[in-house]
Short mmCIF file of C-alpha atoms in Angstrom, two decimals:
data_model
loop_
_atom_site.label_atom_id
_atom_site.label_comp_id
_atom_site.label_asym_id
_atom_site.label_seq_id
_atom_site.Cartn_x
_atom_site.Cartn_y
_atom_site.Cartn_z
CA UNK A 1 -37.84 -0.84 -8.22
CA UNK A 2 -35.86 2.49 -8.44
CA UNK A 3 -32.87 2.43 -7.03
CA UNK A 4 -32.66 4.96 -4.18
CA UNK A 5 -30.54 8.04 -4.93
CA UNK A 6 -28.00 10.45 -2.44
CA UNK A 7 -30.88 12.32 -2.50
CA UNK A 8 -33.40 10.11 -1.33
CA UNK A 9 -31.13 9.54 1.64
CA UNK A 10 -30.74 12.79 2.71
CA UNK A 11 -34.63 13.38 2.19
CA UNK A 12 -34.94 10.26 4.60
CA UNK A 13 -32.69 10.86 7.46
CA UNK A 14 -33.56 14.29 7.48
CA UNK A 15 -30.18 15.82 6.40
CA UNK A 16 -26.40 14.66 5.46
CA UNK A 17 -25.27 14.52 9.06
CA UNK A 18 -27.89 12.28 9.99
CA UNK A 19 -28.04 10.07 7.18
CA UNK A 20 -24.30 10.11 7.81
CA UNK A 21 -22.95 10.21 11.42
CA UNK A 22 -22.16 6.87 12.75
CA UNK A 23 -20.94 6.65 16.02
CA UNK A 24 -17.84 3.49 16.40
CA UNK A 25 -17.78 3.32 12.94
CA UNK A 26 -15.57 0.33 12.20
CA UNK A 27 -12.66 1.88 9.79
CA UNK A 28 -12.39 0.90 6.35
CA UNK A 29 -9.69 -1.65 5.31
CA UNK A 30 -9.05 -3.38 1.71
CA UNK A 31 -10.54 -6.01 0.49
CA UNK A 32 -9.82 -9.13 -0.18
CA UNK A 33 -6.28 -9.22 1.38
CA UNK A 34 -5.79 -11.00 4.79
CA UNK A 35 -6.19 -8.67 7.42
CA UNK A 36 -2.29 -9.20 8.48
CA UNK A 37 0.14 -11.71 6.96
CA UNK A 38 3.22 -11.40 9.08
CA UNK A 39 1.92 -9.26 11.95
CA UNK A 40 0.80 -5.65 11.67
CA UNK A 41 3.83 -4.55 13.57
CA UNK A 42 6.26 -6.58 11.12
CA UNK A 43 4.59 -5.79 8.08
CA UNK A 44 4.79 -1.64 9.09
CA UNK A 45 9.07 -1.92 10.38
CA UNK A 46 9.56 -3.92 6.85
CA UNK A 47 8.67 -0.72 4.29
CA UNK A 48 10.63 1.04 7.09
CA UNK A 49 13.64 -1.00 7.52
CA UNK A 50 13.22 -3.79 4.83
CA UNK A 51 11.20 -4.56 2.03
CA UNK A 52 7.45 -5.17 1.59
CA UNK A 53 4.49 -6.10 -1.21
CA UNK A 54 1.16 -4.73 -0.84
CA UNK A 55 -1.12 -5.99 -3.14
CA UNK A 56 -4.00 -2.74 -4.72
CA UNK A 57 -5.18 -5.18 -7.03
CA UNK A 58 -9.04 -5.55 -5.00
CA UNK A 59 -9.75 -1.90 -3.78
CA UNK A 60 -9.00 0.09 -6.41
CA UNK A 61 -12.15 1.69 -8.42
CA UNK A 62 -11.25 2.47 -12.15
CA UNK A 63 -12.53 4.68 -14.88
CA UNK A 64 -10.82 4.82 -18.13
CA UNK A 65 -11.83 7.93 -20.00
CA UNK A 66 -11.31 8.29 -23.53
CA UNK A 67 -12.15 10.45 -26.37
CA UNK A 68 -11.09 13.61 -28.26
CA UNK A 69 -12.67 15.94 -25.36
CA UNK A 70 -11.04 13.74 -22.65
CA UNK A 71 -8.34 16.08 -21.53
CA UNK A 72 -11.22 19.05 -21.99
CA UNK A 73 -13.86 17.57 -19.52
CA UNK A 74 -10.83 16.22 -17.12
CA UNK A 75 -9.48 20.09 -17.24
CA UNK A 76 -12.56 21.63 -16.91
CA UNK A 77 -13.53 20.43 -13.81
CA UNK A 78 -10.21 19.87 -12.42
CA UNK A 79 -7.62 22.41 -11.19
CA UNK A 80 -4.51 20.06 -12.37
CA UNK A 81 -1.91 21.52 -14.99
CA UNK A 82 -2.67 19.31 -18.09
CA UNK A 83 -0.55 21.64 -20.31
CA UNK A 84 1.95 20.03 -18.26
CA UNK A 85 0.90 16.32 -18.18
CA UNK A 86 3.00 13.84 -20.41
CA UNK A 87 1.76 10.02 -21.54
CA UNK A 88 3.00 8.30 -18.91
CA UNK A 89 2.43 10.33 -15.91
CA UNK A 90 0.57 10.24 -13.06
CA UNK A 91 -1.15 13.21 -11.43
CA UNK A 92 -3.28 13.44 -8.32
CA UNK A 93 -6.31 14.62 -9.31
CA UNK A 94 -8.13 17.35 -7.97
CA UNK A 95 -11.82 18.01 -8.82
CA UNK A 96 -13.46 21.30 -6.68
CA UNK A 97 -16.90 22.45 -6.40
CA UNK A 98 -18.11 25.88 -7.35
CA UNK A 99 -17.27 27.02 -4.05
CA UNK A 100 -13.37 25.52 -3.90
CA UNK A 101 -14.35 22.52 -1.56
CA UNK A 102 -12.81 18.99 -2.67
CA UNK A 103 -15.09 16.72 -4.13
CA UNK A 104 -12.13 14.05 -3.38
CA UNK A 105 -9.11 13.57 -4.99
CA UNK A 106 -7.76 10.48 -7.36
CA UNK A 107 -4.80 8.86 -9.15
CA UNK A 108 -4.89 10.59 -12.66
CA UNK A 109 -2.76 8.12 -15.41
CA UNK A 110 -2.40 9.49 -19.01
CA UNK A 111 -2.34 6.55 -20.88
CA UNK A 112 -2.55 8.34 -24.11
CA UNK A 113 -3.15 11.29 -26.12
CA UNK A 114 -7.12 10.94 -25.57
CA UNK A 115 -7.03 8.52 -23.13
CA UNK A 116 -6.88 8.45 -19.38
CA UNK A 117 -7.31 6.41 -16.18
CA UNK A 118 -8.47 7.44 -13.04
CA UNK A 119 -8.13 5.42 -9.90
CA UNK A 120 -9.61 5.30 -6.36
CA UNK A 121 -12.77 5.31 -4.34
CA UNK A 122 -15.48 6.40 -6.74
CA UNK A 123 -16.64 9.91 -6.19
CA UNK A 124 -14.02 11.92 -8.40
CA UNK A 125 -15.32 8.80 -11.07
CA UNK A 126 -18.50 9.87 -9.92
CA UNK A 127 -18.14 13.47 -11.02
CA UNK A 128 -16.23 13.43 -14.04
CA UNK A 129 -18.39 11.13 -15.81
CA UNK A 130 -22.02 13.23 -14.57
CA UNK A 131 -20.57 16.47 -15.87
CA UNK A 132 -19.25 14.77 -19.51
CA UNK A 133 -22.41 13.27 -19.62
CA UNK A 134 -24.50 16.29 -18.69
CA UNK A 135 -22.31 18.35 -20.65
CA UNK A 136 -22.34 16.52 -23.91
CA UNK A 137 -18.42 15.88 -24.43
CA UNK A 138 -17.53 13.84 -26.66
CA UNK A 139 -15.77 11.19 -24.16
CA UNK A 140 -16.61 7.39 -23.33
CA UNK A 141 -16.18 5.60 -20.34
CA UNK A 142 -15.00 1.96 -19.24
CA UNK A 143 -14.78 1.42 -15.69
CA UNK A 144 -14.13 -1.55 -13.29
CA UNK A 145 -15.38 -1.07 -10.35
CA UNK A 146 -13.58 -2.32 -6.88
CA UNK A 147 -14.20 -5.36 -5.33
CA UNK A 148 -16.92 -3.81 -2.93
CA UNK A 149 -18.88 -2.57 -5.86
CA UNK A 150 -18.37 -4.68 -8.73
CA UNK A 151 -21.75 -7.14 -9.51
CA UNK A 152 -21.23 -10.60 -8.73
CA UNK A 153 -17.71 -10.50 -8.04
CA UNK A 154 -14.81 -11.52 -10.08
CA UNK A 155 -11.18 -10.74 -10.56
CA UNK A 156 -10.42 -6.85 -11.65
CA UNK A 157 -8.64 -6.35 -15.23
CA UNK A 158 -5.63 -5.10 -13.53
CA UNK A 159 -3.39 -6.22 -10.82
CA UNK A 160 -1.44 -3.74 -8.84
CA UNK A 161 1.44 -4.97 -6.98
CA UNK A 162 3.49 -2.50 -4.66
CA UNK A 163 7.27 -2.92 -3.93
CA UNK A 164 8.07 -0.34 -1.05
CA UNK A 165 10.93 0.01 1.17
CA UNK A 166 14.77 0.47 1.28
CA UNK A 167 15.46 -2.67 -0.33
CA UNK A 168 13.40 -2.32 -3.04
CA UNK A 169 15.60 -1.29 -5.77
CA UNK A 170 17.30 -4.72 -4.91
CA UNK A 171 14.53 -6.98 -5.19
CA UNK A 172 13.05 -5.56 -8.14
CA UNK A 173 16.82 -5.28 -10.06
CA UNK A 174 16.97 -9.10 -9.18
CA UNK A 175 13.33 -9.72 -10.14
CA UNK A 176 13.99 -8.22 -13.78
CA UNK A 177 17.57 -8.71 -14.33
CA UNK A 178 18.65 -4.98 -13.53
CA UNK A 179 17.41 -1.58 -12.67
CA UNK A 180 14.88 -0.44 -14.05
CA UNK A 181 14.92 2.48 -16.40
CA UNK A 182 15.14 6.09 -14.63
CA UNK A 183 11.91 7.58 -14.24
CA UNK A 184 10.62 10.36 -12.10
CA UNK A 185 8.50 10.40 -9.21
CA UNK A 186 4.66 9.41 -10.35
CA UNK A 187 6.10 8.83 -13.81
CA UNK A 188 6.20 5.38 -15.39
CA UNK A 189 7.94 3.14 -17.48
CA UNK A 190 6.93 0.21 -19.54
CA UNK A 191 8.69 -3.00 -18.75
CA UNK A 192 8.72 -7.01 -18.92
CA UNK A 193 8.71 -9.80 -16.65
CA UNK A 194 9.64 -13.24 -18.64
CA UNK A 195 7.67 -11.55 -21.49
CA UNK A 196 5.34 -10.36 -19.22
CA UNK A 197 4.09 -6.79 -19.92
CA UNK A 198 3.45 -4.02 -17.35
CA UNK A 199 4.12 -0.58 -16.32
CA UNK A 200 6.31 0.41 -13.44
CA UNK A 201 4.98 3.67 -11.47
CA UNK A 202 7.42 5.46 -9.40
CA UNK A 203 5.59 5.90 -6.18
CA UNK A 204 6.69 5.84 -2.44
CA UNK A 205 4.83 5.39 0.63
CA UNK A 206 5.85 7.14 4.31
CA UNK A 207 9.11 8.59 2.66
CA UNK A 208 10.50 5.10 1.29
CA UNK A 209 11.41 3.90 -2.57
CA UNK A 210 9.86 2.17 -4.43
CA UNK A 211 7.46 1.16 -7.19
CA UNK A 212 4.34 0.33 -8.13
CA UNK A 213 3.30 -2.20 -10.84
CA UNK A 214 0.53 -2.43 -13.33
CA UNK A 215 -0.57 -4.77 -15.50
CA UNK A 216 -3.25 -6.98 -16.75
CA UNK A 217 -4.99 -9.68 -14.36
CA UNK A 218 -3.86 -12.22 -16.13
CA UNK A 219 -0.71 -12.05 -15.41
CA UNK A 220 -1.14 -11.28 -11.49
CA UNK A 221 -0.36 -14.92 -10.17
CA UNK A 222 2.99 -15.00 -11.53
CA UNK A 223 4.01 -11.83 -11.61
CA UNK A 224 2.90 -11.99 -7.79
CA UNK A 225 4.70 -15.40 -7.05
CA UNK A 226 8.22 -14.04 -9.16
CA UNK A 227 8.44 -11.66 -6.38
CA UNK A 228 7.59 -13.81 -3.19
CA UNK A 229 10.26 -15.60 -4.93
CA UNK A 230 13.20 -13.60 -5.27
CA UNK A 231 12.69 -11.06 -2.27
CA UNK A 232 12.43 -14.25 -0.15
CA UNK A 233 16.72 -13.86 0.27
CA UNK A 234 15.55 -10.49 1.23
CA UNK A 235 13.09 -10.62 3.48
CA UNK A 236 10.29 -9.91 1.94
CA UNK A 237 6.78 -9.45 4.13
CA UNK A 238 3.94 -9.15 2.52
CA UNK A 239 1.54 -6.39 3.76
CA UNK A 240 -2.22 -6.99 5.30
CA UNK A 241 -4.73 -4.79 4.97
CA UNK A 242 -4.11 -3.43 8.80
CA UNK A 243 -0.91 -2.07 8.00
CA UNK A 244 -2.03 -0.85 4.42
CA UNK A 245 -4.19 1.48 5.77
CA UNK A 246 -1.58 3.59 8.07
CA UNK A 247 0.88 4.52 5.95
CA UNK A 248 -0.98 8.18 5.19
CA UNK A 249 -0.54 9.11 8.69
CA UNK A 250 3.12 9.08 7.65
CA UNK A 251 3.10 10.15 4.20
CA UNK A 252 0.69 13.12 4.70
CA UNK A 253 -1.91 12.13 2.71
CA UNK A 254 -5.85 11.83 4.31
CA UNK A 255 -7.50 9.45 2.79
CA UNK A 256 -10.93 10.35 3.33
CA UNK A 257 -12.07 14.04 3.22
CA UNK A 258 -16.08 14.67 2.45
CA UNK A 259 -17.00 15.63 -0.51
CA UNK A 260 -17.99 18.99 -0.70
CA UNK A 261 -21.43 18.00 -2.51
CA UNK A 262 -24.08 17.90 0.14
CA UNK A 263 -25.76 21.33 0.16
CA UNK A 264 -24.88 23.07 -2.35
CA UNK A 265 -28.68 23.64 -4.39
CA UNK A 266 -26.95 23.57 -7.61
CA UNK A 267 -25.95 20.30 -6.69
CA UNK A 268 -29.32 18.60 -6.28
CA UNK A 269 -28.84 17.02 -9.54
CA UNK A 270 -25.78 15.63 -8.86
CA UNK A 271 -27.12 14.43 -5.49
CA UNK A 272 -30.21 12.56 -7.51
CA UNK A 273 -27.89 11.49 -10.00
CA UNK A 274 -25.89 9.52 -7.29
CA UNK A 275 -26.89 6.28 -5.86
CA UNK A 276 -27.46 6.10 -2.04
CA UNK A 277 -25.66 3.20 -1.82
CA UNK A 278 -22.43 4.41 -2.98
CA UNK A 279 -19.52 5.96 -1.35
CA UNK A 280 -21.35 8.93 -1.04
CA UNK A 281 -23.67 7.92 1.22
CA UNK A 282 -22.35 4.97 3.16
CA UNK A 283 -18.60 6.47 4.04
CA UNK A 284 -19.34 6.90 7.52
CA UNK A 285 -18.70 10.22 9.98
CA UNK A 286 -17.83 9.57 13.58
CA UNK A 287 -15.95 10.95 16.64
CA UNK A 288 -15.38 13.71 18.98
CA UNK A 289 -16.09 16.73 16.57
CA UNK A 290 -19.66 16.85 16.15
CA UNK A 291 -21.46 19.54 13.71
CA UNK A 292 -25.09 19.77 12.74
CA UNK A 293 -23.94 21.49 9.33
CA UNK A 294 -21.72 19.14 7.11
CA UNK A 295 -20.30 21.99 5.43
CA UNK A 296 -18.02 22.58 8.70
CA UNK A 297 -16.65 18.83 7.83
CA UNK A 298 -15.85 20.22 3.96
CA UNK A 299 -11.94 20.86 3.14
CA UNK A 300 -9.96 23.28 0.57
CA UNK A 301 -7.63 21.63 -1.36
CA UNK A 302 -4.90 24.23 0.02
CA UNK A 303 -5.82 22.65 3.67
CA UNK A 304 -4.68 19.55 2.52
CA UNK A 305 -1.42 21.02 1.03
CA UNK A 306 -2.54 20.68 -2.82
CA UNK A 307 -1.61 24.06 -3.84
CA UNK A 308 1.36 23.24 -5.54
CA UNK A 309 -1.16 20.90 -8.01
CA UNK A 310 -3.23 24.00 -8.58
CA UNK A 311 -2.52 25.62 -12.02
CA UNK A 312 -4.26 28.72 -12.68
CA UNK A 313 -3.34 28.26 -16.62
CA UNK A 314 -7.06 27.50 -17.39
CA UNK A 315 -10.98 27.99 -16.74
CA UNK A 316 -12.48 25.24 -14.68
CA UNK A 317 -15.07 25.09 -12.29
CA UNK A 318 -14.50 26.56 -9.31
CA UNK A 319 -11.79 28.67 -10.09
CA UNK A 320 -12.59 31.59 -8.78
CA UNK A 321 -13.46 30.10 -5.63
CA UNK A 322 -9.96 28.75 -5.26
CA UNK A 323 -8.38 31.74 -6.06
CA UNK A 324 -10.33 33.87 -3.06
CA UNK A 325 -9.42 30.69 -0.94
CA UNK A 326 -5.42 31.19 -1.94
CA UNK A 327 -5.19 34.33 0.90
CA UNK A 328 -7.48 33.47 3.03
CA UNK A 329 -6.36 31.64 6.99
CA UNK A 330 -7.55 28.10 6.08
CA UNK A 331 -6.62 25.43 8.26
CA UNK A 332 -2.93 24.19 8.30
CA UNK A 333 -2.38 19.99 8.18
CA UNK A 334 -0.35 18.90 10.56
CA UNK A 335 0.69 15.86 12.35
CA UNK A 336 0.21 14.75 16.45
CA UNK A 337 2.08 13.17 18.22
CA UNK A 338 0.23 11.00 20.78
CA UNK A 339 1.11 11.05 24.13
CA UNK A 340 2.42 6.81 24.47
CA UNK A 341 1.51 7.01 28.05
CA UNK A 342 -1.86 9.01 27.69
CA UNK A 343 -2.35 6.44 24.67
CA UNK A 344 -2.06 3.69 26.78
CA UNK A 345 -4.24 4.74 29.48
CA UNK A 346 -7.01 6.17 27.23
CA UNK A 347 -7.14 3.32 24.98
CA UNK A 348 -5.88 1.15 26.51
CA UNK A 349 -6.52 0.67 29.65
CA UNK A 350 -3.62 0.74 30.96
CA UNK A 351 -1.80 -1.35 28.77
CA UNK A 352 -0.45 -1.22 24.74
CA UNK A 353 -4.03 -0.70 22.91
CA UNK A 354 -2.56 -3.24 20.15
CA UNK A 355 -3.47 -1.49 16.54
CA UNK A 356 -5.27 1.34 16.45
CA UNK A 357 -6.82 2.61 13.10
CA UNK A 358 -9.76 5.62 13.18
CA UNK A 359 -10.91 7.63 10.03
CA UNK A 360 -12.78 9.65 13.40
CA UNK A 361 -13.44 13.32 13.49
CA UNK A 362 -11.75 13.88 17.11
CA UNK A 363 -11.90 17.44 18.31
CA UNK A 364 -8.12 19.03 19.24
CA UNK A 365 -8.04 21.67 21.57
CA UNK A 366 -5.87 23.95 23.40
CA UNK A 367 -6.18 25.82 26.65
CA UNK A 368 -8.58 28.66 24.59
CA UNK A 369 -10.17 25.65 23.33
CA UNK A 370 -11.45 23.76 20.05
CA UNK A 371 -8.50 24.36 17.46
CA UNK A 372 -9.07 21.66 14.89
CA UNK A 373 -9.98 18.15 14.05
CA UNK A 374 -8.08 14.35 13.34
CA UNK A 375 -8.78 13.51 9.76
CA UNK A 376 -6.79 9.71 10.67
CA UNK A 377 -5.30 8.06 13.25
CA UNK A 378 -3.25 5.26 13.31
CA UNK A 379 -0.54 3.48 15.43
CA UNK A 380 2.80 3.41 13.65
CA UNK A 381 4.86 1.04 15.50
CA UNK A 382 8.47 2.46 14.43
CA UNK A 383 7.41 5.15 15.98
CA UNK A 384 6.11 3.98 19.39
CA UNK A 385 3.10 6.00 19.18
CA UNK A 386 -0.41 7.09 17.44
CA UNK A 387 0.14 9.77 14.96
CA UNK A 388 -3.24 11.52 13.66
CA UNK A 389 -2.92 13.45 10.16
CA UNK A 390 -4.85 16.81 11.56
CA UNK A 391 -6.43 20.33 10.41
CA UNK A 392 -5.59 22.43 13.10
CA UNK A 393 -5.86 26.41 13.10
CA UNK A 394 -2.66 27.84 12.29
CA UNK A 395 -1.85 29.65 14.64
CA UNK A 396 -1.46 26.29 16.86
CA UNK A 397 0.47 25.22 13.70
CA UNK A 398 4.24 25.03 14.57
CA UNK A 399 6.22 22.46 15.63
CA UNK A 400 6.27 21.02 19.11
CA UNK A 401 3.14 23.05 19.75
CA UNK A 402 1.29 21.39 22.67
CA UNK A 403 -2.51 20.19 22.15
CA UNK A 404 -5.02 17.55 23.29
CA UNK A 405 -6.91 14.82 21.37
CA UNK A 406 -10.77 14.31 22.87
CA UNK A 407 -10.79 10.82 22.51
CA UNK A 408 -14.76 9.88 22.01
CA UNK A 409 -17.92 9.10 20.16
CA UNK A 410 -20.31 12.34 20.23
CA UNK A 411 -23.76 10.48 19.66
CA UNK A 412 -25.16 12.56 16.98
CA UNK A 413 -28.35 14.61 16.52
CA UNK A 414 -30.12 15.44 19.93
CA UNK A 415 -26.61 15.85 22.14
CA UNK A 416 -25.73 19.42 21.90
CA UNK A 417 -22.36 19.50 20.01
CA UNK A 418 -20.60 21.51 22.58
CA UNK A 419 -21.29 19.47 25.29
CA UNK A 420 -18.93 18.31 27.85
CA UNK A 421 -19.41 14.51 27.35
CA UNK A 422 -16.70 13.72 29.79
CA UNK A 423 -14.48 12.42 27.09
CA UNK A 424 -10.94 11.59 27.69
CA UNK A 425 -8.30 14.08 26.59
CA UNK A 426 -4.72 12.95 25.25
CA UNK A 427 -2.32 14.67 25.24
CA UNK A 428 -0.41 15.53 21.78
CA UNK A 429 2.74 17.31 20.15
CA UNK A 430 2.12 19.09 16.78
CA UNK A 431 4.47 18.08 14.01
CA UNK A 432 5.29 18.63 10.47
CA UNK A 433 3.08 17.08 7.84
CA UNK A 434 3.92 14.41 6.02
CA UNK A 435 5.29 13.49 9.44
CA UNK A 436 8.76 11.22 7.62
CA UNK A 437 11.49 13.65 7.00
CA UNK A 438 12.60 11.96 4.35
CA UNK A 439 9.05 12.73 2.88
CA UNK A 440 9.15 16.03 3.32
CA UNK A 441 12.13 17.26 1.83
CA UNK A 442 13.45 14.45 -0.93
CA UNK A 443 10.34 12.25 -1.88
CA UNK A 444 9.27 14.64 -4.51
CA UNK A 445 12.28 16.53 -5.38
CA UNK A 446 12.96 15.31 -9.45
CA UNK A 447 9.26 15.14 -10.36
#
């Protein structure tokens, strides 16, 4: 039997927003973690206040690429510097259609002089590998899929193991007998554990310190119980896969923009190239903001404040696009502020709504009305709120700007998108994005 392709879908539902629009779509969390370990509320104060392990080890989709046109197909269709890109580093990647949307972005790791690893959900995988194949570079590919797509189960090849807060300089110079060597932000250093070998990645989350740690599976279990061990003295909470999710809202980073892939004719290919059943066609659309045309759900790379990983240096594909896009009013991203006591009364009922967690499309308006859409929401409990990583016109883009949240499910094809569904409104406060000071100003500054 064939397996059914993007395409197909598409074909069957009768275009992307209907294959795609799901109304109460339940948001995505890791796998394989426990949902919450110490509470949701505990585990967020502790990379705030303390010191926390996440474990990436299960949702993490990997393709190693490799071969002497490696760097050529990865620069060719992404709009990275790689004359600036040293063994070692980490970039985040950032693949564009013809037209300058994102296809979706991923954690680029140059492992070598040929050799590199990308990392997330699979769609940037997806198009790097169609486009060597298509193209005939001379590249090969290994990958290991994530736990939700990988046949018949089984552990990954690499565990990644997150140390995160403002003690964890402490717990990981007691785990390894001293600091660690310097390294710069999304830079990383080789290193040991009792003989154990790994690489540490400099990478924060919401504003904090800390580091992430790679290495192969096989060393996971005691690499993972050396550091229950000695950040116990500490404190140490591990993180569920609740709390995982929200730290974006924070950090500034949306975790789930739609790949700009759907209509495009050029792309029809591509589309039959893809399986139905993979991210492409299962990630799920909901909320307030209702379109018929997916393109008004596609995002610039600028929009999500990836201009400054833009390097004009080189040809790739859609350069040109990008460089129309550079002057042109795109949306700004912001963050809102929820309203506590709207919060509690909308979702609530009255009362604390508990965790809240929505990848939904909400529409944000002002008194003119409809002036952008939530990309995220998510209760941060340091903060007493929801905070909702937003596009938002920028002219309703300063701080302490005053908007509202229409808090709803829009049912989809057949409702007229405009209508007045009597949805709640809440009320919300524009802010900076990413939304931690510390963040904004000093999480990036000796990359």
């Amino acid at each position: 039997m064939t397996t059914p392709s993007l395409q197909d879908g598409i074909d069957r539902a009768g275009s992307p927003m209907k294959l795609l629009w799901r109304p109460n779509a339940e948001p995505w969390l890791p796998e394989v973690v426990d949902r919450e370990y110490a509470g949701w509320r505990q585990e967020q104060t502790a990379w705030h206040r303390g010191v926390a392990l996440l474990n990436l080890s299960h949702h993490m989709y990997d393709m190693w690429i490799e071969g002497p046109d490696a760097t050529r197909v990865l620069a060719d269709h992404g709009a990275n510097n790689f004359e600036k890109f040293a063994i070692g580093q980490a970039k985040q990647y950032v693949p564009v259609t013809r037209h300058g949307h994102l296809v979706t972005d991923g954690i680029l790791a140059r492992e070598g002089e040929n050799r590199y690893l990308l990392s997330g959900i699979p769609a940037a995988q997806h198009w790097v590998r169609y486009h060597a194949e298509k193209g005939g570079y001379d590249v090969g590919f290994a990958t290991d899929p994530s736990c939700a797509f990988r046949p018949g189960g089984g552990d990954p090849k690499l565990f990644r193991y997150q140390i995160q807060g403002p003690l964890a300089a402490e717990l990981v110079e007691r785990a390894f007998g001293g600091p660690l060597p310097e390294t710069k932000f999304f830079h990383s250093s080789p290193v040991t554990l009792d003989g154990r070998p790994m690489r540490a990645l400099r990478h924060g989350m919401a504003g904090q310190a800390g580091f992430e740690f790679i290495g192969d599976w096989e060393h996971s279990a005691y690499v993972h119980e050396t550091f229950l061990k000695v950040g116990e003295p500490l404190g140490l909470i591990r993180v569920g896969a609740m709390a995982y999710a929200t730290p974006s809202v924070e950090s500034g980073w949306i975790p789930s923009p739609v790949p700009g892939i759907y209509t495009d004719p050029d792309l029809l290919e591509y589309r039959r190239y893809l399986p139905l059943f993979g991210i492409e066609g299962k990630r799920p659309l909901n909320g307030s903001h209702y379109s018929e045309d997916i393109e008004d759900y596609y995002v610039s790379p600028y929009e999500l404040g990836y201009g400054k990983m833009i390097s004009f240096n080189h040809d790739f594909l859609g350069r040109d696009a990008l460089l129309k896009a550079k002057d042109e009013p795109l949306r700004t991203k912001v963050t809102l502020v929820l309203d506590p006591d709207d919060v509690r009364s909308v979702i609530g009922g009255g009362e604390d709504p508990g965790f809240v967690l929505t990848y939904a499309r909400h529409r944000v308006e002002s008194a003119a009305g409809p002036v952008g859409m939530t990309m995220q929401s998510a209760s941060i409990d340091p903060v007493g709120t929801v905070l909702a990583q937003t596009l938002i016109d920028p002219e309703y883009a300063a701080p302490g700007t005053e908007v509202a949240v229409v808090w709803g499910e829009h049912p989809g094809s057949g409702t007229d998108p405009g209508a007045d569904l009597g949805f709640p409104r809440i009320r919300a406060t524009v802010q900076p994005s990413p939304f931690n000071a510390h963040a904004r100003t000093l999480y990036r500054h000796n990359r």
